[in-house]
Short mmCIF file of C-alpha atoms in Angstrom, two decimals:
data_model
loop_
_atom_site.label_atom_id
_atom_site.label_comp_id
_atom_site.label_asym_id
_atom_site.label_seq_id
_atom_site.Cartn_x
_atom_site.Cartn_y
_atom_site.Cartn_z
CA MET D 722 50.35 17.92 19.41
CA ARG D 723 51.85 20.38 17.02
CA SER D 724 55.11 20.36 15.12
CA VAL D 725 57.55 22.87 16.54
CA SER D 726 60.73 22.35 14.51
CA HIS D 727 62.04 20.58 11.42
CA PHE D 728 65.35 19.31 10.16
CA LYS D 729 65.82 18.01 6.64
CA GLY D 730 68.44 15.29 6.83
CA GLU D 731 69.97 13.32 4.00
CA GLN D 732 67.16 10.78 3.95
CA ALA D 733 64.10 12.24 5.64
CA MET D 734 62.66 15.22 7.43
CA ILE D 735 62.80 14.99 11.23
CA THR D 736 60.72 17.14 13.55
CA PHE D 737 59.86 17.61 17.19
CA TYR D 738 56.19 17.59 18.06
CA GLY D 739 55.29 19.39 21.26
CA GLN D 740 52.97 17.55 23.64
CA PRO D 741 51.68 20.06 26.20
CA LYS D 742 52.10 19.55 29.92
CA PHE D 743 49.77 21.18 32.41
CA ALA D 744 50.41 22.17 35.99
CA ASN D 745 47.84 20.69 38.32
CA ILE D 746 47.21 24.07 39.94
CA ASP D 747 43.77 25.69 40.00
CA ASN D 748 42.59 23.52 37.08
CA ALA D 749 45.14 25.12 34.77
CA THR D 750 44.07 25.16 31.13
CA THR D 751 47.24 26.72 29.75
CA ALA D 752 50.28 24.56 29.12
CA SER D 753 53.24 25.24 31.39
CA GLY D 754 55.60 23.01 29.47
CA TYR D 755 56.06 20.64 26.58
CA GLU D 756 57.50 17.22 26.06
CA LEU D 757 59.18 17.16 22.67
CA LEU D 758 58.64 13.97 20.70
CA ILE D 759 60.72 13.15 17.62
CA ARG D 760 58.90 12.18 14.45
CA GLN D 761 60.17 11.37 10.96
CA GLN D 762 58.31 12.09 7.73
CA VAL D 763 57.70 8.91 5.74
CA ASP D 764 55.49 8.98 2.65
CA GLY D 765 53.89 12.24 3.75
CA ARG D 766 53.10 11.01 7.28
CA TRP D 767 54.85 11.82 10.55
CA LEU D 768 55.86 8.54 12.23
CA LEU D 769 58.14 7.33 14.99
CA PRO D 770 61.66 6.97 13.58
CA GLU D 771 62.83 3.42 13.04
CA ASP D 772 66.14 4.31 14.70
CA PHE D 773 66.07 6.99 17.37
CA THR D 774 69.84 6.76 17.75
CA ALA D 775 70.57 7.91 14.20
CA LEU D 776 70.24 11.61 15.08
CA PRO D 777 73.67 13.12 15.91
CA SER D 778 74.06 15.76 18.60
CA ASP D 779 74.42 18.70 16.19
CA GLN D 780 71.12 17.89 14.44
CA PHE D 781 69.45 17.28 17.79
CA GLU D 782 70.70 20.68 18.96
CA TYR D 783 69.36 22.36 15.82
CA LEU D 784 65.92 20.82 16.37
CA LEU D 785 65.92 21.67 20.07
CA ARG D 786 66.85 25.31 19.45
CA LYS D 787 64.19 25.65 16.73
CA ALA D 788 61.60 24.12 19.04
CA LEU D 789 62.51 26.56 21.83
CA GLN D 790 62.05 29.46 19.40
CA ALA D 791 58.62 28.14 18.37
CA ILE D 792 57.06 27.56 21.80
CA PRO D 793 54.96 30.24 23.51
CA SER D 794 56.80 32.64 25.80
CA THR D 795 54.72 31.41 28.74
CA ILE D 796 56.38 27.97 28.65
CA THR D 797 58.85 27.44 31.47
CA ARG D 798 59.80 23.75 31.04
CA VAL D 799 60.65 21.53 28.09
CA SER D 800 61.52 17.86 28.28
CA PHE D 801 62.80 15.50 25.60
CA ASN D 802 63.88 11.89 25.42
CA LEU D 803 67.42 10.66 25.05
CA GLU D 804 68.20 7.10 24.12
CA ARG D 805 70.85 5.38 26.23
CA VAL D 806 73.54 5.73 23.53
CA HIS D 807 72.91 9.49 23.50
CA PHE D 808 72.58 9.74 27.27
CA ILE D 809 76.08 8.32 27.86
CA ASN D 810 77.64 10.32 25.02
CA PRO D 811 79.46 13.41 26.40
CA ALA D 812 78.62 15.29 23.18
CA PHE D 813 74.93 15.16 24.10
CA LEU D 814 75.59 16.41 27.62
CA ASP D 815 77.65 19.26 26.17
CA MET D 816 74.89 20.03 23.67
CA VAL D 817 72.20 20.17 26.37
CA GLN D 818 74.42 22.41 28.52
CA HIS D 819 74.99 24.81 25.59
CA VAL D 820 71.28 25.04 24.82
CA GLN D 821 70.38 25.43 28.51
CA ALA D 822 72.87 28.29 28.82
CA ASP D 823 71.01 30.15 26.07
CA THR D 824 67.46 29.84 27.41
CA ASP D 825 65.44 30.59 30.52
CA VAL D 826 63.31 27.50 29.85
CA THR D 827 64.26 24.61 32.14
CA LEU D 828 65.37 21.64 30.02
CA THR D 829 64.73 18.15 31.31
CA VAL D 830 66.22 15.00 29.80
CA GLU D 831 64.01 11.90 29.92
CA LEU D 832 66.01 8.67 29.90
CA THR D 833 64.15 6.18 27.72
CA GLU D 834 63.50 2.59 28.69
CA ARG D 835 64.86 0.95 25.53
CA TYR D 836 67.45 -1.68 26.27
CA ASP D 837 70.89 -1.46 24.68
CA PRO D 838 73.02 -4.58 25.17
CA ASN D 839 76.19 -2.51 24.79
CA ILE D 840 75.47 -0.21 27.73
CA ASP D 841 75.53 -1.44 31.32
CA ASN D 842 73.70 0.10 34.26
CA LEU D 843 76.88 1.48 35.85
CA THR D 844 77.55 3.52 32.70
CA ILE D 845 73.98 4.88 32.83
CA VAL D 846 74.38 5.86 36.49
CA GLN D 847 77.71 7.60 35.76
CA ALA D 848 76.07 9.55 32.93
CA ALA D 849 73.17 10.53 35.20
CA LYS D 850 75.68 11.82 37.73
CA ALA D 851 77.37 13.87 34.98
CA PHE D 852 74.03 15.47 34.03
CA PHE D 853 73.29 16.09 37.71
CA ASP D 854 76.72 17.67 38.27
CA ALA D 855 76.11 19.89 35.21
CA GLY D 856 72.78 21.10 36.64
CA ILE D 857 70.67 19.38 33.97
CA GLU D 858 67.47 17.71 35.17
CA VAL D 859 66.94 14.02 34.38
CA VAL D 860 63.70 12.05 34.63
CA VAL D 861 63.52 8.28 34.26
CA ASP D 862 60.87 7.55 31.60
CA ASP D 863 58.52 4.55 31.58
CA VAL D 864 59.69 3.11 34.90
CA GLY D 865 58.97 -0.58 35.14
CA SER D 866 59.38 -1.32 31.45
CA GLY D 867 62.28 -2.00 29.13
CA ASN D 868 65.51 -1.47 31.03
CA ASN D 869 64.12 1.04 33.56
CA LEU D 870 63.61 -1.62 36.22
CA PRO D 871 63.90 -1.31 40.02
CA GLY D 872 67.66 -1.92 40.35
CA LEU D 873 68.60 0.77 37.85
CA VAL D 874 65.90 3.15 39.04
CA GLU D 875 67.13 2.89 42.63
CA ALA D 876 70.74 3.46 41.56
CA LEU D 877 69.67 6.60 39.63
CA THR D 878 67.69 8.08 42.52
CA PRO D 879 70.41 10.49 43.78
CA TYR D 880 70.77 11.99 40.30
CA VAL D 881 67.22 12.36 38.97
CA VAL D 882 64.38 14.76 39.66
CA GLY D 883 61.54 12.38 38.90
CA TYR D 884 60.07 9.25 37.43
CA LYS D 885 57.40 8.71 34.80
CA PHE D 886 55.16 5.70 34.74
CA GLY D 887 53.52 5.03 31.38
CA ILE D 888 49.81 4.48 31.74
CA GLN D 889 50.12 1.89 28.98
CA ASN D 890 52.21 -0.13 31.45
CA LEU D 891 49.54 -0.21 34.14
CA ARG D 892 47.26 -3.21 34.16
CA LEU D 893 44.08 -3.72 36.10
CA MET D 894 45.09 -5.77 39.08
CA PRO D 895 42.77 -7.49 41.50
CA LEU D 896 42.46 -5.56 44.73
CA THR D 897 42.98 -7.23 48.06
CA LEU D 898 40.96 -5.76 50.87
CA ILE D 899 42.98 -5.60 54.06
CA TYR D 900 41.28 -4.75 57.33
CA ALA D 901 43.22 -3.04 60.04
CA THR D 902 41.74 -2.46 63.42
CA ALA D 903 43.07 -0.57 66.36
#
């Protein structure tokens, strides 16, 4: 991963790191997209922020625009995570729409799995519909963990373009051999 944008806030430097995504076409070796991952500089090291929700929409927009300027011109897709509090906030939808209007790169919002006791599933579904109606792609991240469980995932289905399953969430399960004969 490489850092693609920085923002110096009041307390710490925040950056997006770009994790390349590859199309599974003809053994592609060139990235076709990036997932942007937020990191915060603490004691000279880039770490996960303690509070992902602390970044307001204007700073998020600044970082996103800087990242888009830094990526190679061959990149066609960029995804980034939004926490639930950001996902339901109309300012973040507006911000994503403004950035999308200024780029040919397809932006995809990934809805994180982190639970927020102040946000119910109906509110999440309504926000997903708002993104869908605005033409912004949404992917449900880490399905099966946190709050991204079957009931919510099923309710989001009409408004999302995909689902991600974290490999860290998969466990070796015993296989049951089932014979079928005709």
